[in-house]
Coordinates of C-alpha atoms in Angstrom, one line a residue:
M1 CA 60.1 222.8 1.6
F2 CA 59.0 220.9 4.5
C3 CA 60.3 217.4 5.3
S4 CA 58.0 215.4 7.4
T5 CA 59.3 212.5 9.6
T6 CA 57.0 209.8 10.7
T7 CA 57.7 208.2 14.1
T8 CA 56.1 204.9 14.8
T9 CA 55.4 204.2 18.4
T10 CA 54.6 200.6 19.5
T11 CA 52.2 200.4 22.3
S12 CA 52.1 197.1 24.3
S13 CA 48.8 195.8 25.5
P14 CA 48.5 194.4 29.0
E15 CA 48.0 190.9 27.6
T16 CA 51.2 191.1 25.6
A17 CA 53.2 192.3 28.6
E18 CA 51.9 189.4 30.7
M19 CA 52.9 186.9 28.1
A20 CA 56.3 188.3 27.9
E21 CA 56.7 188.1 31.6
Q22 CA 55.5 184.5 31.7
N23 CA 58.0 183.6 28.9
K24 CA 60.8 185.3 30.9
R25 CA 59.8 183.3 34.1
S26 CA 59.7 180.1 32.1
S27 CA 63.1 180.8 30.6
S28 CA 64.5 181.6 34.0
A29 CA 62.9 178.5 35.6
A30 CA 64.3 176.3 32.8
E31 CA 67.7 177.8 33.3
N32 CA 67.4 177.3 37.1
G33 CA 66.0 173.8 36.6
H34 CA 68.9 172.9 34.3
A35 CA 71.4 174.3 36.8
G36 CA 69.6 172.6 39.7
G37 CA 69.6 169.3 37.8
K38 CA 73.3 169.6 37.2
K39 CA 73.8 170.4 40.9
A40 CA 71.6 167.5 41.9
R41 CA 73.4 165.1 39.7
A42 CA 76.7 166.4 41.0
N43 CA 75.5 165.8 44.6
V44 CA 74.4 162.3 43.7
E45 CA 77.8 161.6 42.1
V46 CA 79.6 163.0 45.1
K47 CA 77.5 160.9 47.5
Q48 CA 78.1 157.8 45.4
E49 CA 81.8 158.5 45.5
E50 CA 81.7 158.9 49.3
E51 CA 79.8 155.7 49.7
E52 CA 82.3 153.8 47.5
A53 CA 85.1 155.3 49.5
E54 CA 83.5 154.2 52.7
E55 CA 82.9 150.7 51.3
G56 CA 86.6 150.7 50.3
E57 CA 87.7 151.7 53.7
M58 CA 85.4 149.1 55.3
S59 CA 86.8 146.4 53.1
Q60 CA 90.3 147.5 53.9
E61 CA 89.5 147.5 57.6
E62 CA 88.0 144.0 57.3
E63 CA 91.0 142.8 55.5
S64 CA 93.3 144.4 58.1
A65 CA 91.3 142.7 60.8
K66 CA 92.0 139.4 59.1
T67 CA 95.6 139.8 58.3
G68 CA 96.6 142.7 60.6
P69 CA 97.7 140.6 63.7
L70 CA 99.7 138.3 61.4
V71 CA 101.5 141.2 59.8
V72 CA 102.1 142.8 63.2
A73 CA 103.4 139.6 64.7
T74 CA 105.6 139.0 61.7
A75 CA 107.0 142.5 62.0
M76 CA 107.6 142.2 65.7
D77 CA 108.8 138.6 66.0
D78 CA 111.0 136.5 63.9
P79 CA 109.0 133.7 62.2
Q80 CA 109.6 130.2 63.5
I81 CA 110.3 127.1 61.4
D82 CA 110.8 123.4 62.2
V83 CA 114.0 122.0 60.7
R84 CA 115.9 118.7 60.9
I85 CA 119.6 118.9 61.7
A86 CA 122.3 116.3 62.3
V87 CA 122.7 115.9 66.1
G88 CA 126.5 115.9 65.7
L89 CA 126.4 119.5 64.5
L90 CA 125.1 120.6 67.9
H91 CA 127.6 118.6 70.0
C92 CA 131.0 119.4 71.2
H93 CA 133.8 117.7 69.3
A94 CA 135.7 117.1 72.5
C95 CA 133.2 116.1 75.2
L96 CA 130.5 114.9 72.8
L97 CA 127.8 116.7 74.8
P98 CA 125.4 119.3 73.5
L99 CA 127.1 122.7 72.9
K100 CA 126.5 125.6 75.1
P101 CA 127.5 129.2 74.4
P102 CA 130.2 130.5 74.1
V103 CA 131.3 128.1 71.3
F104 CA 134.8 128.1 69.9
K105 CA 136.4 126.6 66.7
C106 CA 139.9 125.3 66.4
E107 CA 142.2 125.7 63.4
A108 CA 141.0 122.3 62.1
A109 CA 137.4 123.6 62.2
H110 CA 136.4 121.4 65.2
V111 CA 133.7 123.1 67.2
V112 CA 134.1 122.8 71.0
C113 CA 132.7 124.1 74.2
S114 CA 134.5 126.9 76.0
G115 CA 135.7 124.6 78.8
C116 CA 136.9 121.9 76.4
R117 CA 139.6 123.9 74.6
G118 CA 142.3 122.5 76.8
N119 CA 141.2 118.9 76.5
H120 CA 140.7 119.2 72.8
G121 CA 144.3 120.3 72.4
Q122 CA 145.4 116.8 73.4
L123 CA 143.4 115.3 70.6
C124 CA 143.9 117.7 67.8
R125 CA 147.4 118.7 66.8
R126 CA 146.1 121.8 65.0
A127 CA 144.3 123.2 68.0
A128 CA 146.9 125.8 68.9
A129 CA 144.4 128.7 68.5
Y130 CA 140.7 129.0 68.8
A131 CA 138.2 131.5 67.3
H132 CA 134.9 132.5 69.0
C133 CA 131.9 131.5 66.8
A134 CA 129.4 134.2 67.7
E135 CA 127.0 133.1 64.9
L136 CA 127.0 129.6 66.2
D137 CA 126.3 130.9 69.7
A138 CA 123.1 132.4 68.4
I139 CA 122.0 129.1 66.8
V140 CA 123.0 126.9 69.7
G141 CA 121.2 129.3 72.1
A142 CA 118.0 129.4 70.1
A143 CA 117.7 125.8 68.7
K144 CA 114.8 124.2 70.6
V145 CA 113.3 120.7 70.7
A146 CA 110.1 119.3 72.0
C147 CA 110.3 117.7 75.4
A148 CA 110.7 113.9 75.2
H149 CA 107.7 113.6 77.5
A150 CA 105.4 115.3 75.1
P151 CA 103.3 112.0 74.7
Y152 CA 102.6 112.3 78.5
G153 CA 101.3 115.9 78.3
C154 CA 104.4 118.2 78.4
D155 CA 104.1 120.9 75.7
S156 CA 107.4 122.6 76.4
Y157 CA 110.0 123.4 73.8
V158 CA 113.4 123.7 75.4
V159 CA 116.8 124.8 74.2
Y160 CA 118.6 121.6 72.9
G161 CA 121.6 122.1 75.2
A162 CA 119.3 122.2 78.3
A163 CA 116.9 119.4 77.2
T164 CA 118.5 116.9 79.6
E165 CA 118.1 119.1 82.6
H166 CA 114.4 119.8 81.7
Q167 CA 113.6 116.2 81.3
R168 CA 115.1 115.3 84.7
A169 CA 112.8 117.9 86.3
C170 CA 109.8 117.6 84.0
P171 CA 106.6 117.1 86.0
C172 CA 105.1 115.0 83.2
A173 CA 107.8 112.3 83.3
P174 CA 105.9 109.1 83.3
C175 CA 105.2 106.7 86.2
S176 CA 103.7 103.3 86.3
C177 CA 100.7 101.8 88.1
P178 CA 102.1 99.4 90.8
D179 CA 99.2 97.1 90.7
P180 CA 100.3 93.7 89.3
G181 CA 98.8 93.1 85.9
C182 CA 97.9 96.7 85.3
G183 CA 100.0 98.2 82.5
F184 CA 98.9 101.8 82.8
R185 CA 101.7 104.4 82.4
G186 CA 101.4 108.1 82.4
S187 CA 102.2 111.4 84.1
P188 CA 101.6 111.7 87.8
A189 CA 98.5 113.7 87.2
A190 CA 97.1 111.1 84.8
L191 CA 98.1 108.3 87.2
L192 CA 96.2 110.0 90.0
G193 CA 93.0 109.9 87.9
H194 CA 93.7 106.3 87.1
F195 CA 94.0 105.4 90.8
A196 CA 90.7 107.2 91.6
T197 CA 88.7 105.6 88.8
D198 CA 90.2 102.2 88.1
H199 CA 91.3 101.0 91.6
P200 CA 89.5 100.8 94.9
W201 CA 92.1 103.0 96.6
S202 CA 91.1 106.0 98.7
V203 CA 92.4 109.4 97.6
T204 CA 92.8 112.0 100.3
Q205 CA 93.9 115.6 100.0
I206 CA 96.3 116.7 102.8
S207 CA 97.8 119.9 104.1
Y208 CA 101.5 119.9 104.7
A209 CA 102.7 120.1 108.3
K210 CA 99.3 118.8 109.5
P211 CA 98.7 115.2 110.6
C212 CA 96.3 113.0 108.7
R213 CA 94.7 109.9 110.3
L214 CA 94.3 106.8 108.2
A215 CA 93.7 103.1 108.7
V216 CA 96.8 100.9 108.7
P217 CA 96.9 99.8 105.0
L218 CA 96.5 96.1 104.2
P219 CA 99.2 94.3 102.2
R220 CA 99.1 95.2 98.5
R221 CA 96.7 98.0 99.3
C222 CA 97.5 101.7 99.7
H223 CA 96.3 105.1 100.6
V224 CA 96.8 107.9 98.0
L225 CA 97.6 111.3 99.4
V226 CA 97.7 114.5 97.4
G227 CA 99.4 117.7 98.6
E228 CA 97.0 120.6 98.8
D229 CA 99.5 123.2 97.5
D230 CA 101.6 121.5 94.8
R231 CA 99.4 118.5 94.0
A232 CA 102.3 116.1 94.8
M233 CA 101.2 112.5 95.1
F234 CA 102.2 110.1 97.8
L235 CA 101.5 106.4 98.4
V236 CA 101.2 105.0 101.9
V237 CA 101.6 101.3 101.5
S238 CA 102.2 98.1 103.4
P239 CA 104.4 95.9 101.3
S240 CA 104.0 92.2 101.2
P241 CA 105.9 90.2 102.2
C242 CA 107.4 92.7 104.7
G243 CA 109.9 90.5 106.4
V244 CA 108.8 91.4 110.0
G245 CA 107.0 88.2 110.9
V246 CA 103.3 88.6 111.9
G247 CA 103.7 92.4 112.2
A248 CA 103.3 94.9 109.4
A249 CA 105.5 97.5 107.7
V250 CA 104.3 100.9 106.5
C251 CA 106.3 103.0 104.1
V252 CA 105.7 106.3 102.2
A253 CA 106.8 107.2 98.7
C254 CA 106.4 110.3 96.5
V255 CA 105.2 109.2 93.1
R256 CA 107.4 111.0 90.5
A257 CA 110.2 110.0 88.1
N258 CA 112.6 112.9 88.9
G259 CA 112.8 112.8 92.7
D260 CA 116.6 112.5 92.7
D261 CA 117.1 115.7 90.8
A262 CA 118.6 118.4 92.9
A263 CA 116.0 121.0 91.9
A264 CA 113.1 118.7 92.8
A265 CA 111.0 119.4 95.9
Q266 CA 112.0 117.3 98.9
Y267 CA 109.7 116.0 101.6
K268 CA 110.0 114.4 105.0
C269 CA 107.4 112.6 107.0
K270 CA 106.5 111.4 110.5
L271 CA 104.5 108.2 110.9
W272 CA 103.0 106.8 114.1
V273 CA 100.6 104.1 115.0
E274 CA 98.5 103.9 118.2
V275 CA 95.3 102.6 119.5
P276 CA 92.9 105.5 120.5
T277 CA 92.1 104.1 124.0
N278 CA 95.6 102.8 124.8
S279 CA 98.2 105.6 124.8
D280 CA 100.8 103.4 126.4
N281 CA 101.7 101.5 123.3
M282 CA 102.7 103.6 120.2
V283 CA 105.4 103.3 117.5
M284 CA 106.8 106.3 115.7
M285 CA 109.2 107.0 112.8
T286 CA 110.6 110.2 111.1
S287 CA 112.4 110.0 107.8
K288 CA 112.9 111.6 104.4
V289 CA 110.3 110.6 101.8
R290 CA 111.8 108.7 99.0
S291 CA 110.6 109.0 95.4
S292 CA 109.6 106.3 93.0
D293 CA 108.2 106.0 89.5
L294 CA 106.6 102.7 90.6
S295 CA 108.1 100.9 87.6
G296 CA 109.0 98.0 89.9
G297 CA 105.6 97.8 91.5
F298 CA 104.7 98.8 95.0
P299 CA 107.7 100.3 97.0
A300 CA 109.5 97.6 98.9
A301 CA 110.1 98.1 102.6
E302 CA 113.7 96.9 102.3
Q303 CA 114.5 99.7 99.8
G304 CA 114.1 102.5 102.3
M305 CA 112.9 103.6 105.7
F306 CA 109.7 101.9 107.0
L307 CA 107.7 101.8 110.2
V308 CA 107.3 98.4 111.8
V309 CA 103.9 97.9 113.4
P310 CA 104.2 95.1 116.0
P311 CA 101.5 92.4 116.4
E312 CA 100.5 93.9 119.8
L313 CA 99.1 96.9 118.0
L314 CA 97.7 95.1 115.0
H315 CA 95.9 92.6 117.2
E316 CA 94.9 94.8 120.2
V317 CA 93.3 92.9 123.0
S318 CA 90.4 95.3 123.1
G319 CA 89.7 94.6 119.5
E320 CA 90.1 98.2 118.4
T321 CA 91.6 99.0 115.0
P322 CA 94.9 100.8 115.2
I323 CA 95.2 104.3 113.6
L324 CA 98.0 105.4 111.4
S325 CA 98.8 109.1 111.6
I326 CA 101.0 110.7 109.0
R327 CA 102.4 114.2 108.7
I328 CA 104.3 115.3 105.6
D329 CA 106.5 118.4 105.6
R330 CA 108.2 120.1 102.7
A331 CA 112.0 120.2 103.2
A332 CA 114.7 122.2 101.5
P333 CA 115.9 121.0 98.0
A334 CA 118.8 118.6 98.0
I335 CA 122.2 120.2 97.3
A336 CA 124.0 118.6 94.4
K337 CA 127.3 117.1 95.3
P338 CA 130.4 118.7 93.6
T339 CA 131.8 116.5 90.9
T340 CA 135.0 118.2 89.9
P341 CA 138.3 117.6 91.9
R342 CA 138.6 121.4 92.6
A343 CA 135.1 121.6 93.9
R344 CA 135.6 118.6 96.2
S345 CA 138.8 120.1 97.5
L346 CA 137.1 123.4 98.3
R347 CA 134.3 121.5 100.0
R348 CA 136.8 119.7 102.3
L349 CA 138.4 123.0 103.2
Q350 CA 135.1 124.5 104.3

């Protein structure tokens, strides 16, 4: 008995194979397109995140640019505050002057200067022992006040204990206009501008140690001289009345309010008057230049050295106008005189 097996063979036509290949490519493209879309979207999201991060960094940088210096300054320097405090808390209980470090406290809680401990013992029965106040030293050494001459242009803040010394040497200490009826008052720099604009007085810049030739000033009139190096201001004036008969007196003053301070610059001058064509007649004087804030008006001849110009020179026979020559030199600062008995004794021994 024979058993027959039938085998079915499927034969693909060329058209069918081509369609299958197209379907395969389409499926692959769809898969690639789907993957590419995911990748593209991922790239877009990454790019957006990067842009947001950059914007965040820029905003942080801008914010740092605004607040960075303040933060740095705060971190590096102690912040400053303006406070009001009773003056007595910054003064010595013994000498009543501003405290200067080192500061000490007695058993009765009286705060005194280092040098006042012996004197305070005579006033306080409980001042047998003293304790150093290191914390108060820091406060006293750092407490600053505005200069009293701030209305006249000084913008300095000085330690309270040294405020008096600063004010004595402050270049903005006010001076007055000497012209009668003029109430102007200001710093020497402001006064110089006032002289140049509001009064018919000549302003001349001079070099120290070199002579300057001027006309002999008339009574109540003056020449204004300004030092080339330090802008110091000098008045060359003929006071009236001068008390020398029909002659004239000529004096020089440095316009400043602190000329008596030991640290202030000092000046000396040489004055001489002559007629250009007559060298036989001449008067000369050398002296220290006094200082004045001009609050009493023009400097008076009787208050210091002055040069007497005789009538023979003022009224020269030839009719020529006499010439005033002036030379100003800077001198060494004045040395403060010792005030304590021990210092005076040591000075006598030298």
